[in-house]
XYZ file of C-alpha atoms in Angstrom:
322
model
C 145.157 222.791 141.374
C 147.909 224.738 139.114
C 150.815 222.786 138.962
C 154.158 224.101 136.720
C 155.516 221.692 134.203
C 158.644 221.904 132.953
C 160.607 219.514 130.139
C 163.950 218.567 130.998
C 166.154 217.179 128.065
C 167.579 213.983 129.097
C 169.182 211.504 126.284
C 168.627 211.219 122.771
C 164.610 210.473 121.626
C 164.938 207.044 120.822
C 166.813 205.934 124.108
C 163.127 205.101 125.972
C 163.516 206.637 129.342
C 161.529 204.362 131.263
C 161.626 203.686 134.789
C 162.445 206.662 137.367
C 163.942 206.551 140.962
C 165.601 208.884 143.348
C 168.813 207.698 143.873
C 170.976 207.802 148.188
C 172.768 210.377 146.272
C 169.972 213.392 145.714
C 170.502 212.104 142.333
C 167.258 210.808 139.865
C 168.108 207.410 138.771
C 166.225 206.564 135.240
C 166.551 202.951 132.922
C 167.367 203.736 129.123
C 164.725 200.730 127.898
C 165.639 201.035 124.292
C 169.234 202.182 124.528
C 169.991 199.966 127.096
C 171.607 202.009 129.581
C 171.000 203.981 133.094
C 170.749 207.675 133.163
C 171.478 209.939 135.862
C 169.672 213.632 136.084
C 171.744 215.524 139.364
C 170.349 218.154 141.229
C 172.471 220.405 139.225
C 171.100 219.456 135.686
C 173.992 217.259 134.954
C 173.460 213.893 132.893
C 174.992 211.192 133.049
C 174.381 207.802 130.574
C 176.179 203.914 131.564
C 175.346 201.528 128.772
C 174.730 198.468 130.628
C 177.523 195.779 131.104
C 177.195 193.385 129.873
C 174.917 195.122 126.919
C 171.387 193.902 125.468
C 169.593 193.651 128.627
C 166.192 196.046 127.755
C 166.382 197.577 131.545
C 163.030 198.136 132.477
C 162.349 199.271 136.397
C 164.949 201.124 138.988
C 164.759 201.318 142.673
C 167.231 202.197 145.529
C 168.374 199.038 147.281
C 169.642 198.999 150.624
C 173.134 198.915 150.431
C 173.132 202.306 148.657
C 172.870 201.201 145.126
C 170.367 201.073 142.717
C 168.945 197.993 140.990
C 167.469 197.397 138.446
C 165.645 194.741 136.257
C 166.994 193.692 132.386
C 164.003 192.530 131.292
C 165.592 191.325 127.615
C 168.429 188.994 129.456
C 166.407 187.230 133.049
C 169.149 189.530 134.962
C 169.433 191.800 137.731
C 171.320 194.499 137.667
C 173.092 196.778 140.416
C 174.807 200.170 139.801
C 176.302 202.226 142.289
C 176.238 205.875 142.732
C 179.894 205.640 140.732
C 178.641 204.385 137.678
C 179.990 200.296 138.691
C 178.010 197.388 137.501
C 177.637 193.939 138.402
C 174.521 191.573 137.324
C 172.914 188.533 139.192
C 171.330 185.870 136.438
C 167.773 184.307 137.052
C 166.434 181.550 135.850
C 166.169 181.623 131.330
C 162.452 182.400 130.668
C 161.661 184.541 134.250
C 160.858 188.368 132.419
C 161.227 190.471 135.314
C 159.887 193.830 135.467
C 159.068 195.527 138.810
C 161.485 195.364 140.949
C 161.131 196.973 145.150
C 162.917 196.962 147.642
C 161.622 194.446 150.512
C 161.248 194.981 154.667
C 163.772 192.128 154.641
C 166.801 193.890 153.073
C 166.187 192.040 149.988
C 165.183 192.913 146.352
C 162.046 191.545 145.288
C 160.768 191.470 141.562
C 157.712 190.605 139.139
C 158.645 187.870 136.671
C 156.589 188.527 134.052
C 156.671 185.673 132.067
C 157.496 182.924 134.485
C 154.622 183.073 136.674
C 156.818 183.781 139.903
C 157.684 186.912 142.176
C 161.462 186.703 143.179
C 163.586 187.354 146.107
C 167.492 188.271 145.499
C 169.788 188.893 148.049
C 172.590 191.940 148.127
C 174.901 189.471 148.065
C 173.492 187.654 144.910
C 171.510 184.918 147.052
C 168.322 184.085 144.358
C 165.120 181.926 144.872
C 161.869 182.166 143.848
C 158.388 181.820 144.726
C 155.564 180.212 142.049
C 152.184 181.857 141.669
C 148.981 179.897 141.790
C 148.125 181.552 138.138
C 149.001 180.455 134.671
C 150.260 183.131 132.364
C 149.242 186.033 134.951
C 151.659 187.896 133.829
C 153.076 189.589 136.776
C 154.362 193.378 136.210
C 154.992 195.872 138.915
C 155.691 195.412 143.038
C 156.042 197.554 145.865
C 156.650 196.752 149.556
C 153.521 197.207 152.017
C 153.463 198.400 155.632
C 152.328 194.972 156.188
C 155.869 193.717 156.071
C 154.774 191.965 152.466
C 155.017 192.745 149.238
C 152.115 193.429 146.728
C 152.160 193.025 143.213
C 150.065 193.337 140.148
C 148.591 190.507 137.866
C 148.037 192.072 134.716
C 146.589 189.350 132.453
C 145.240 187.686 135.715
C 142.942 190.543 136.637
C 144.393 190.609 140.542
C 146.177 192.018 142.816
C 148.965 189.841 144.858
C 150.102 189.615 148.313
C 153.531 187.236 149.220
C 154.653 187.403 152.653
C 158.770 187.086 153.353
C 158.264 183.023 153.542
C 156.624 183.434 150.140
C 153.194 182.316 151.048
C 150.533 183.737 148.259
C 147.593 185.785 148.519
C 145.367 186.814 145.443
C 142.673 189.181 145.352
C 140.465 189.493 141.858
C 139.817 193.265 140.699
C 135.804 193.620 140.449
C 136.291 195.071 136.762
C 137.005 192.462 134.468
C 139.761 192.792 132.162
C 141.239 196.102 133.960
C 144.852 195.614 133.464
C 146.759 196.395 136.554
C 150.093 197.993 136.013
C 151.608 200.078 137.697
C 151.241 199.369 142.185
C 152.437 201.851 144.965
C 152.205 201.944 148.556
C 150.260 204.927 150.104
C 151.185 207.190 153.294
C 147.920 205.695 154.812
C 149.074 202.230 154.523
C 146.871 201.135 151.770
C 148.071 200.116 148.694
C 147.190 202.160 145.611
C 147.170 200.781 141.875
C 146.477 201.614 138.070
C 144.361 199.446 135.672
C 145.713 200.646 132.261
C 142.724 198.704 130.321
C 140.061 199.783 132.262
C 140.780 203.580 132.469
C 140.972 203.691 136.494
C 142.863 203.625 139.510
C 142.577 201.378 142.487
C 143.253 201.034 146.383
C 143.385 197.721 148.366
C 143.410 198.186 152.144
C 145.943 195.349 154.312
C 142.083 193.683 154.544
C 141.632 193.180 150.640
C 139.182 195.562 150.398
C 139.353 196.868 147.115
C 137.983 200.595 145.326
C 138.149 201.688 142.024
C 138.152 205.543 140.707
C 137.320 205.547 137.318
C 139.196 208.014 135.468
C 137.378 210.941 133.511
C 139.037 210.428 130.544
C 138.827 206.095 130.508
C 140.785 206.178 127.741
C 144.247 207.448 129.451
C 145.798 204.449 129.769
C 147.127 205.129 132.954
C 150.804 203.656 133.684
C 152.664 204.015 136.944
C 151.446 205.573 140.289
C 153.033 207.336 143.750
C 152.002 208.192 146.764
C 151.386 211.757 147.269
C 152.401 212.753 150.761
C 148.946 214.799 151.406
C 146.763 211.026 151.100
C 146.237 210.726 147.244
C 148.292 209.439 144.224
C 150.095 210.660 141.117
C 149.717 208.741 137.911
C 150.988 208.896 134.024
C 148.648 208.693 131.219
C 150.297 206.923 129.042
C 147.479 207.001 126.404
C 146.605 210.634 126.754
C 150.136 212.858 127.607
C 149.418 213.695 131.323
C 150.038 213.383 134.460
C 147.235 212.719 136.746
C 146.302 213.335 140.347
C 143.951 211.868 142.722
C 143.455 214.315 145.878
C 142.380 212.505 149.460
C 138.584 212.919 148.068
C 138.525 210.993 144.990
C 139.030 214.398 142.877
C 140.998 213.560 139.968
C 142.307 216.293 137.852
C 145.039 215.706 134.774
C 147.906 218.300 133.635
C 149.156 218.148 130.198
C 152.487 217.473 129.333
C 154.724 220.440 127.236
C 155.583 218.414 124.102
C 152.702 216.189 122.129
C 153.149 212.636 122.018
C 155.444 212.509 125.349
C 154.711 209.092 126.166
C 155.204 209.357 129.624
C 156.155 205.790 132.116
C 157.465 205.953 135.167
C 156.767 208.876 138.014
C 158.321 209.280 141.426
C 158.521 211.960 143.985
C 161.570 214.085 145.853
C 161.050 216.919 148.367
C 160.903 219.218 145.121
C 158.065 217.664 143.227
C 157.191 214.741 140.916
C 159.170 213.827 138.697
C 157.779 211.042 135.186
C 160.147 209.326 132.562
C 159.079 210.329 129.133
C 160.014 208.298 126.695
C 160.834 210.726 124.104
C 164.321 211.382 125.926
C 162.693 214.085 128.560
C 161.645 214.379 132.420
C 158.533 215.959 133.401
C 159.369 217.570 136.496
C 155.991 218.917 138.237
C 155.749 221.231 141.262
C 152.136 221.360 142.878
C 151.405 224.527 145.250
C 152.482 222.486 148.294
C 155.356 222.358 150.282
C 154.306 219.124 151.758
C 155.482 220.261 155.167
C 152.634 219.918 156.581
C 151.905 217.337 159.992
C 151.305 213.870 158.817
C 147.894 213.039 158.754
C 146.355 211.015 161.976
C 144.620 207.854 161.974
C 141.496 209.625 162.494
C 141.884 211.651 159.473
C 142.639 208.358 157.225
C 139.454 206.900 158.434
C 137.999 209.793 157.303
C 139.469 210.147 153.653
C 138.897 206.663 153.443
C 135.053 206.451 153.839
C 134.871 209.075 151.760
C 136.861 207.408 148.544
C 134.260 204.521 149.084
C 131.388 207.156 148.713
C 132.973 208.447 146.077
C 133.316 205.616 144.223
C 130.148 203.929 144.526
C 129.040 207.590 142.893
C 131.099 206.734 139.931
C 130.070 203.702 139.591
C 126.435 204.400 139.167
């Protein structure tokens, strides 16, 4: 596949553009991790920086919330924060200790996040409402979420070796990766249903169907240190690697193929997608904004067809795998 790449400026190198999100406004949305801010990239090119309020939270993952704000986690203060499309902030405190990190959108109208280190996935309200659900792990360390079609949300354990399921009454379902040690990071939900994943330590990607059936696609390069993962809209995935300057793709039959970032060193996070590509947060102040020979306008695949792509992927796999 030839994909173009091009660099956008963003901030200064040293503010950590981290987590990436398009925003109700046909804006991109991005968290300033080191600088401590928000960042917005318009359609236009225009950028716009908001140093958080209050300051020192280390904001970490953005996502559109329901009310037509964004929200976001401060990772280096146990706060949520919300931002509308204006540039005004409030924040909603957790409990001292909690470390979240990926935060989603839920099927409930709610924001749901990881906390990373206090063993818990959390539930907040647009109205501040907070509670929060324990995990039947000790130091699990959960890190990214995403809302199935399930009406759930799924999460990943990253020192726990697992993928989670918690239902809207908070009710806990853990399913162990077959790799030991892999790392899961960074947790999507795919156009198929299925749920598709990264393990950053073990070089690979995953997929867990609403069943808990679980494959792994080891990466060709298992040192890539892959990050944070989308949906792409033709049955595959998108991915960073971190660990090797790229940004991956998975197409519907297991192919992977990696594209090289412009500038060395990139250290590229998060990745989303608009209509006009796929967009990554590098950390060295940029966006990677990629646009694959698609239009994506294509009819939406049928059941049929995901049958299909998904017997294949477990063929594929085993394949790999021996």
């Amino acid at each position: 596949m030839t994909v173009e790449i091009r660099e956008i400026p963003l901030v200064e190198p040293d503010a950590g553009p981290y987590g990436i999100t398009p925003g109700p406004d046909g804006a991109l949305w991005l968290t300033l991790a080191h600088a401590g801010g928000i960042a917005r990239l318009s359609p236009d090119g225009e950028v716009r920086t908001y140093p958080l309020d209050p300051a020192g939270g280390r904001p970490l993952i953005i996502t559109a919330g329901p009310d037509g704000a964004l929200w976001f986690t401060r990772s280096g203060d146990d706060r949520i924060g919300r931002i509308t499309v204006d540039g005004e902030q409030r924040t909603i405190a957790l409990p001292g200790g909690t470390g979240p990190g990926g935060i989603a959108a839920g099927p409930d109208g709610a924001l749901w996040y990881a906390g990373m280190t206090s063993d818990t996935i959390g539930r907040v309200e647009t109205d501040g409402t907070h509670s929060a659900f324990p995990l039947p792990v000790s130091g699990g360390f959960a890190s990214m979420i995403t809302a199935g079609a399930d009406q759930a949300l799924w999460f990943t354990l990253n020192q726990a070796n697992a993928i989670g399921r918690i239902d809207l009454d908070g009710r806990v379902t853990l399913y162990p990766l077959p790799t030991a040690k892999a790392g899961p990071v960074g947790i999507t939900l795919g156009v198929d249903g299925v749920i598709w994943f990264v393990e950053i330590a073990a070089g690979q990607l995953g997929r867990i169907d609403p069943d808990g059936e679980i494959v792994e696609f080891p990466l060709p390069d298992r040192a890539a240190r892959p990050h944070a993962i989308v949906a792409d809209p033709d049955g595959g995935a998108w991915f960073t690697e971190w660990g090797a300057n790229r940004i991956g793709h998975l197409d519907p039959t297991g192919r992977i193929e990696g594209h090289a970032l412009l500038t060395p060193n990139a250290e590229p996070h998060g990745i989303t997608r608009t209509p006009t590509g796929i967009w990554a947060a590098l950390e060295i102040g940029a966006v990677a904004h990629l646009t694959p020979p698609t239009t994506w306008a294509h009819p939406p695949l049928t059941r049929d067809d995901h049958e299909v792509i998904a017997a294949t992927r477990r063929v594929v796999s085993r394949l790999q795998c021996n």
